[in-house]
mmCIF file of C-alpha atoms and ligand atoms in Angstrom:
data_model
loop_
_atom_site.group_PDB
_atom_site.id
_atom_site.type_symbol
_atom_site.label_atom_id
_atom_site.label_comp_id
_atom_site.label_asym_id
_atom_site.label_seq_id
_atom_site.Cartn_x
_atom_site.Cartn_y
_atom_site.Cartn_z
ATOM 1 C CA UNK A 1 0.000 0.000 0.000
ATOM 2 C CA UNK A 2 1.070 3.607 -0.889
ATOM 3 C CA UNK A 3 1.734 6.155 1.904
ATOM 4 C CA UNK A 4 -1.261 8.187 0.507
ATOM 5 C CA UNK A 5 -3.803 5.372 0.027
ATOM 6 C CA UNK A 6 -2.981 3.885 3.912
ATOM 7 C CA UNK A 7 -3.437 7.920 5.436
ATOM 8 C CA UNK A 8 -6.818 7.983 3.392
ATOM 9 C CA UNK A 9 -7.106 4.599 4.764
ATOM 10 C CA UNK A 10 -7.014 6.168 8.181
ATOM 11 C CA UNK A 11 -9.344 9.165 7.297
ATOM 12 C CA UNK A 12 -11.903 7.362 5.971
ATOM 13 C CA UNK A 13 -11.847 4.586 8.984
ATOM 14 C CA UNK A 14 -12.422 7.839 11.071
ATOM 15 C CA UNK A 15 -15.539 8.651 9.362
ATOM 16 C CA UNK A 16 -17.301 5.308 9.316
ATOM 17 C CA UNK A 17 -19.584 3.895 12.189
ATOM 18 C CA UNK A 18 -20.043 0.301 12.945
ATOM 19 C CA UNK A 19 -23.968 -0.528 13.302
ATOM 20 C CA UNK A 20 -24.274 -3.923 15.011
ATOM 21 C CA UNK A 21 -26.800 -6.483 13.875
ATOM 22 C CA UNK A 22 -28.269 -4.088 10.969
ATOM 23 C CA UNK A 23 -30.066 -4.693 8.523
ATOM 24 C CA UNK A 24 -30.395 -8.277 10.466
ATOM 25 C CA UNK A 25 -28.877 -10.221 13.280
ATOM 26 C CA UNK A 26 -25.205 -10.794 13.219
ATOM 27 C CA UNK A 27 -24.573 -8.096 10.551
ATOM 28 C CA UNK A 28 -21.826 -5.122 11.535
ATOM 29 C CA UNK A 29 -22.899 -2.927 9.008
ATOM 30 C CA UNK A 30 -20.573 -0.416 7.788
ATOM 31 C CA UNK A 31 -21.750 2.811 7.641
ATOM 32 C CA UNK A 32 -20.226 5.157 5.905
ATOM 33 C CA UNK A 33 -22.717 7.561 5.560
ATOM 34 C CA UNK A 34 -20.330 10.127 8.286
ATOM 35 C CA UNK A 35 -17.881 9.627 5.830
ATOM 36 C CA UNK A 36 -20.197 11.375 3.016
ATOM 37 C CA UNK A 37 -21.308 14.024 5.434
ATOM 38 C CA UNK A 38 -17.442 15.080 5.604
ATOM 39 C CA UNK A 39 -16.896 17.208 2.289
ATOM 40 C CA UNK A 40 -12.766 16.666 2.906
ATOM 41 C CA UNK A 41 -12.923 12.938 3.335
ATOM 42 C CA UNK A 42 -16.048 12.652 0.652
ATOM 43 C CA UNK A 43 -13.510 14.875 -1.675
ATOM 44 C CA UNK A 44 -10.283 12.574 -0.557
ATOM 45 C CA UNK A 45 -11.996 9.295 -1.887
ATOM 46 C CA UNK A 46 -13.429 10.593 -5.001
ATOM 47 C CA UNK A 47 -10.004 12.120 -6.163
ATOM 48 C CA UNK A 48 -7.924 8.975 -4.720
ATOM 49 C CA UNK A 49 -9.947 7.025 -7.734
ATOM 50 C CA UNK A 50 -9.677 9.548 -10.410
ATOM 51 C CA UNK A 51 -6.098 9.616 -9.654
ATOM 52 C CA UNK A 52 -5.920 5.879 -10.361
ATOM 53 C CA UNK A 53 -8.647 6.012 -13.366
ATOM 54 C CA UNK A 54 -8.177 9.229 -15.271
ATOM 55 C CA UNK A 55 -8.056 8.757 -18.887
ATOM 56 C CA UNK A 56 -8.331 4.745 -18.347
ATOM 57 C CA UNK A 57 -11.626 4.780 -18.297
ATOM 58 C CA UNK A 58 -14.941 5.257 -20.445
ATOM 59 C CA UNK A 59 -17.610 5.101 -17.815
ATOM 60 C CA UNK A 60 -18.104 3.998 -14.336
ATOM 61 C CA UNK A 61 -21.334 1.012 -13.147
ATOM 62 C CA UNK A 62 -21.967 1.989 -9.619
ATOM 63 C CA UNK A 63 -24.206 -0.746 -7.745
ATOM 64 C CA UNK A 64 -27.478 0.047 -5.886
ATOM 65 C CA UNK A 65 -27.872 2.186 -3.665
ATOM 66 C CA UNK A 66 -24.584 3.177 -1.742
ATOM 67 C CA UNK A 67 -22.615 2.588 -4.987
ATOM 68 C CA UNK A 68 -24.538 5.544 -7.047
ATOM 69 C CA UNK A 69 -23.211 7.975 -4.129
ATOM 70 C CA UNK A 70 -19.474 7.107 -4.848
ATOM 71 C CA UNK A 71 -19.769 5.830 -7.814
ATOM 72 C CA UNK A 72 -21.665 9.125 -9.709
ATOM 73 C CA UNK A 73 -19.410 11.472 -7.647
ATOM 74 C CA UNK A 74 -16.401 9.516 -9.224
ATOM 75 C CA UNK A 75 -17.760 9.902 -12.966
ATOM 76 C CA UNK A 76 -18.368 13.417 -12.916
ATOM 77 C CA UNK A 77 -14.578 13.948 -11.244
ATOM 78 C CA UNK A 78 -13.186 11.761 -14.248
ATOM 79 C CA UNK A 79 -15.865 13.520 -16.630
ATOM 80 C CA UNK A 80 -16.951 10.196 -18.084
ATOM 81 C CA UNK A 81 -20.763 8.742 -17.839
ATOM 82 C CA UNK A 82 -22.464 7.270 -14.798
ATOM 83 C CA UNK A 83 -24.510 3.597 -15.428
ATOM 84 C CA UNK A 84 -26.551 2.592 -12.900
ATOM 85 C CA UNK A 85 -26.727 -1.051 -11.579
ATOM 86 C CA UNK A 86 -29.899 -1.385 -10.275
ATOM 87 C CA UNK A 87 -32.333 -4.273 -8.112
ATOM 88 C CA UNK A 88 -34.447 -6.526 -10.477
ATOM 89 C CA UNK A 89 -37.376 -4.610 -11.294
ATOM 90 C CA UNK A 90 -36.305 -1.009 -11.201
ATOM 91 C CA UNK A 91 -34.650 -0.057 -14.252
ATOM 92 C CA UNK A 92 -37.250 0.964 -16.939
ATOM 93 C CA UNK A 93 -35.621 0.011 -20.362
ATOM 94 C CA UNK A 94 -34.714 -3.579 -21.218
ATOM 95 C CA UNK A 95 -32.544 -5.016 -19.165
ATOM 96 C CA UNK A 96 -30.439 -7.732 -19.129
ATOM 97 C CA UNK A 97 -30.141 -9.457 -15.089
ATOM 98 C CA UNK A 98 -27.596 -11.543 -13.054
ATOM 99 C CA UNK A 99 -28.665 -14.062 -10.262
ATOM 100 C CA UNK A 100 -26.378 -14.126 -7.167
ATOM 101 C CA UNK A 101 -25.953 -15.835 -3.737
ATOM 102 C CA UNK A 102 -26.897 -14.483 -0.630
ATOM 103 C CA UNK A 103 -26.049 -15.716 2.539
ATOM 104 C CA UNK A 104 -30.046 -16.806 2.573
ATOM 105 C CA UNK A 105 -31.449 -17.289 -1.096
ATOM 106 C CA UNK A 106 -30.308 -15.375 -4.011
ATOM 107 C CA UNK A 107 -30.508 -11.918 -5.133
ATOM 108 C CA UNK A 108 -31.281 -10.448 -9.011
ATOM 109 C CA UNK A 109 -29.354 -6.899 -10.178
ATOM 110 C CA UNK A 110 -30.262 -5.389 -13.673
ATOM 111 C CA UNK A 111 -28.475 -3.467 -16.073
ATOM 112 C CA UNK A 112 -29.528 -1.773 -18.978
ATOM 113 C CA UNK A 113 -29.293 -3.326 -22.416
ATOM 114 C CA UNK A 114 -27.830 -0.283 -24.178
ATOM 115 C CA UNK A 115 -25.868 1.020 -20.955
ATOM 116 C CA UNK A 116 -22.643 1.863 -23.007
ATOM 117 C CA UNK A 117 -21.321 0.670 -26.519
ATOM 118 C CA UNK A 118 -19.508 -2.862 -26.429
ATOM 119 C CA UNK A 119 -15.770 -2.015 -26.068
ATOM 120 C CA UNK A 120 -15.895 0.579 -23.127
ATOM 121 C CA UNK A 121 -13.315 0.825 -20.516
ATOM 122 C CA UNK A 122 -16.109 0.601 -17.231
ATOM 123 C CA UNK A 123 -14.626 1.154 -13.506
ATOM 124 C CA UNK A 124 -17.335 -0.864 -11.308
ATOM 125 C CA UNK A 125 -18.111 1.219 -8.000
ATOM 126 C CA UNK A 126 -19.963 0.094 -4.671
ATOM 127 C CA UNK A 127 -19.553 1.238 -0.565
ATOM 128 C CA UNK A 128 -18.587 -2.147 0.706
ATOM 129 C CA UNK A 129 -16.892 -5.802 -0.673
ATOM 130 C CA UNK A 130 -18.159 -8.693 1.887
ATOM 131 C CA UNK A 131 -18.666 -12.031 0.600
ATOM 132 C CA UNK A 132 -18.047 -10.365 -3.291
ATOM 133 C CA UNK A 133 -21.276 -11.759 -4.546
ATOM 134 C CA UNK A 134 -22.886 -8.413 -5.834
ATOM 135 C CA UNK A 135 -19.520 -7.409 -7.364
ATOM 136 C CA UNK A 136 -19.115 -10.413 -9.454
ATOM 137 C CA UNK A 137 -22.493 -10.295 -10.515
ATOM 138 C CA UNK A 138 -22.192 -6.644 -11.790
ATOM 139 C CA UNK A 139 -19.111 -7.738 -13.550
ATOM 140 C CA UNK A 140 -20.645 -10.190 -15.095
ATOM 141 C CA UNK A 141 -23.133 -7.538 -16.359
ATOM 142 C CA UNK A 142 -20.470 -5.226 -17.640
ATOM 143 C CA UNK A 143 -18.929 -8.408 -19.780
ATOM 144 C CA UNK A 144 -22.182 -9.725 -21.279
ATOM 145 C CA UNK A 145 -22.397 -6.465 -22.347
ATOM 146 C CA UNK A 146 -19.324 -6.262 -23.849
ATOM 147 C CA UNK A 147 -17.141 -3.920 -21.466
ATOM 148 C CA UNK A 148 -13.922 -4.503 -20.225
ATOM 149 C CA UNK A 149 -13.722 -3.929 -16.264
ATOM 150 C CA UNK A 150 -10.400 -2.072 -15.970
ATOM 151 C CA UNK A 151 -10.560 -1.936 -12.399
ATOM 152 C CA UNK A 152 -13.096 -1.831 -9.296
ATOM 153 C CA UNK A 153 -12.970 0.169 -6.625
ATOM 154 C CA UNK A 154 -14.802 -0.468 -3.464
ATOM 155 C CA UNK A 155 -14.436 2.107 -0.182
ATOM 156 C CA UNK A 156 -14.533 -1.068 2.143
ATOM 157 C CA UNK A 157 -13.379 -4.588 2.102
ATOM 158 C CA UNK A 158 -14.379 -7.011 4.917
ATOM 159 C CA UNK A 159 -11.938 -9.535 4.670
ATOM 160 C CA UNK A 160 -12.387 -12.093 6.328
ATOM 161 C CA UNK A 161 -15.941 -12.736 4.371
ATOM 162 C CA UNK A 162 -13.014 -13.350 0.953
ATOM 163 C CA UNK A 163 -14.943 -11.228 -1.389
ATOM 164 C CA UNK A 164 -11.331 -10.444 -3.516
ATOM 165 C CA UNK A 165 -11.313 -14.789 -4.517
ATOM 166 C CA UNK A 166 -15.252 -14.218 -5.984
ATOM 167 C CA UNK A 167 -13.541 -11.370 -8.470
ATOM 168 C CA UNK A 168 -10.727 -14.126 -9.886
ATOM 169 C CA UNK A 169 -8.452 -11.617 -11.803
ATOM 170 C CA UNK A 170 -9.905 -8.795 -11.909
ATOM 171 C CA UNK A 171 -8.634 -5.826 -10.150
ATOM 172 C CA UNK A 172 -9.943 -4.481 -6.749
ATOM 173 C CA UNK A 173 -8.502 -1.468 -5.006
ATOM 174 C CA UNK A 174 -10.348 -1.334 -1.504
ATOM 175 C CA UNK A 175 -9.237 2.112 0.722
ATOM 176 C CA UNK A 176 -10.062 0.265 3.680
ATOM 177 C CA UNK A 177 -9.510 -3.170 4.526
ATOM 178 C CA UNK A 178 -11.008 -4.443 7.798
HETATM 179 P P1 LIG B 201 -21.530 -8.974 -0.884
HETATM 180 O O1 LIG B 201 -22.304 -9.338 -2.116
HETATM 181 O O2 LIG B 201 -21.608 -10.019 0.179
HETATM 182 O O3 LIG B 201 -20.086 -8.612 -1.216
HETATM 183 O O4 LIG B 201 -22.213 -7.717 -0.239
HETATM 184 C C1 LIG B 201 -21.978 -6.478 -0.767
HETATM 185 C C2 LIG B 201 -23.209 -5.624 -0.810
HETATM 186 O O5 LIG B 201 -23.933 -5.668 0.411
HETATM 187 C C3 LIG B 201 -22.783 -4.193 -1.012
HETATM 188 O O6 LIG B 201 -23.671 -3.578 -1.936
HETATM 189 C C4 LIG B 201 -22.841 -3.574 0.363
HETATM 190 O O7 LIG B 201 -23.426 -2.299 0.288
HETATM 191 C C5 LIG B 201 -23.682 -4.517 1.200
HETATM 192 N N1 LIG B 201 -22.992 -4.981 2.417
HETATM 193 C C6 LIG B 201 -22.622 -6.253 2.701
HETATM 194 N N2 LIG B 201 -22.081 -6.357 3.911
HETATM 195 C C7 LIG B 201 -22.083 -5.108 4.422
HETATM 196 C C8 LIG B 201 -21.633 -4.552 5.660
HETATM 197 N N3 LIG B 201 -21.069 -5.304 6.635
HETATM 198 N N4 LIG B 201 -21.795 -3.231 5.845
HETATM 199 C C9 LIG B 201 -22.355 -2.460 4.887
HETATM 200 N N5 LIG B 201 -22.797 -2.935 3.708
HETATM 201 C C10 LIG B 201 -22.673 -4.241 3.474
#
C-alpha cells in the first residue's frame, strides 16, 4: 500500500460507524454515511480514484444504492458517464439481469441493455466488498455487455468474508480493509 492510500485509509476509517446487527442479526454494518457528510474525506476518496482512473476509463457502473453515491461522484470527477446497476425490477428500459448468492437465497441486479457501446473501458463502483457476490455479478453484467472492467474500486473490504477470490483476476482497489 502507498503512503497516501494507507493515510486515506485512516481518514476514511475515522468517518465510518459500525452498526451492530443491521439490517439483520449478526450483521456489523458499515456505515459510511459520516464519511459522506465530511466534504474533505467525501472529496479525498473521489479524487484517490480519479487519480488511479483518469483517462483509463470510459464510464463507471456503480451498484445500488450506496454505490450511485461514490460511484456518480467519481464519474463526474473523471468527466466520463455514470450507469446505474440497479435491483431486479427497477430499471425501466430492457434489461439484461444476473442471479447471485446471498447468505439466505439469491438476489437479481439489472443493467440496462444499451448502458454503453460494447468495447468501453467501465470502472465498477460500490460502498462495501463482503462475501463479493454483488460485485461479481455486476461484472458479469459489464462483460455480457461487452465492457472490459479495468478496475473496481470499493471504499470497504471485509476480509475475512473473501470477497477479492469471488472477483478471480480482476482488479480491486479497496481504501479500507477491515
Ligand atoms: P456482498 O455481495 O456479500 O459482497 O455484499 C456487498 C453488498 O452488500 C454491497 O452492496 C454492500 O453495500 C452490502 N454490504 C454487505 N455487507 C455489508 C456490511 N457489513 N456493511 C455495509 N454494507 C454491506
Amino acid at each position: 500500500m502507498t503512503d497516501s492510500l494507507a493515510s486515506l485509509a485512516s481518514l476514511v476509517a475515522s468517518r465510518l460507524r459500525d452498526i451492530p446487527d443491521f439490517p439483520e442479526p449478526g450483521v456489523l454494518f458499515k456505515d459510511f454515511t459520516p464519511l459522506l457528510g465530511d466534504a474533505r474525506a467525501f472529496g479525498a476518496v473521489v479524487d484517490d480514484a480519479v487519480a488511479r482512473y483518469a483517462g483509463r476509463v470510459d464510464v463507471v457502473v456503480g451498484i445500488e444504492a450506496r454505490g450511485f453515491m461514490i460511484g456518480a461522484a467519481t464519474a463526474y470527477a473523471l468527466g466520463v458517464g455514470f450507469v446505474p446497476v440497479r435491483k431486479q425490477g427497477k430499471l425501466p428500459g430492457e434489461t439484461r439481469a444476473a442471479e447471485y448468492s446471498l447468505e439466505y437465497g439469491t438476489a437479481t441486479i439489472e443493467i440496462h441493455d444499451d448502458a454503453f457501446p460494447a468495447g468501453s473501458r467501465v470502472l465498477v463502483m460500490d460502498d462495501v466488498i463482503a462475501t463479493g457476490g454483488t460485485v461479481a455479478a455486476a461484472c458479469d453484467l459489464v462483460e455480457e455487455l461487452g465492457g472490459e472492467v479495468v478496475g473496481i474500486e470499493v471504499v470497504i473490504e471485509v476480509a475475512a468474508l473473501g470477497g477479492r477470490a469471488a472477483l478471480g483476476s480482476r482488479p480491486l482497489t479497496s481504501v479500507l480493509v477491515v
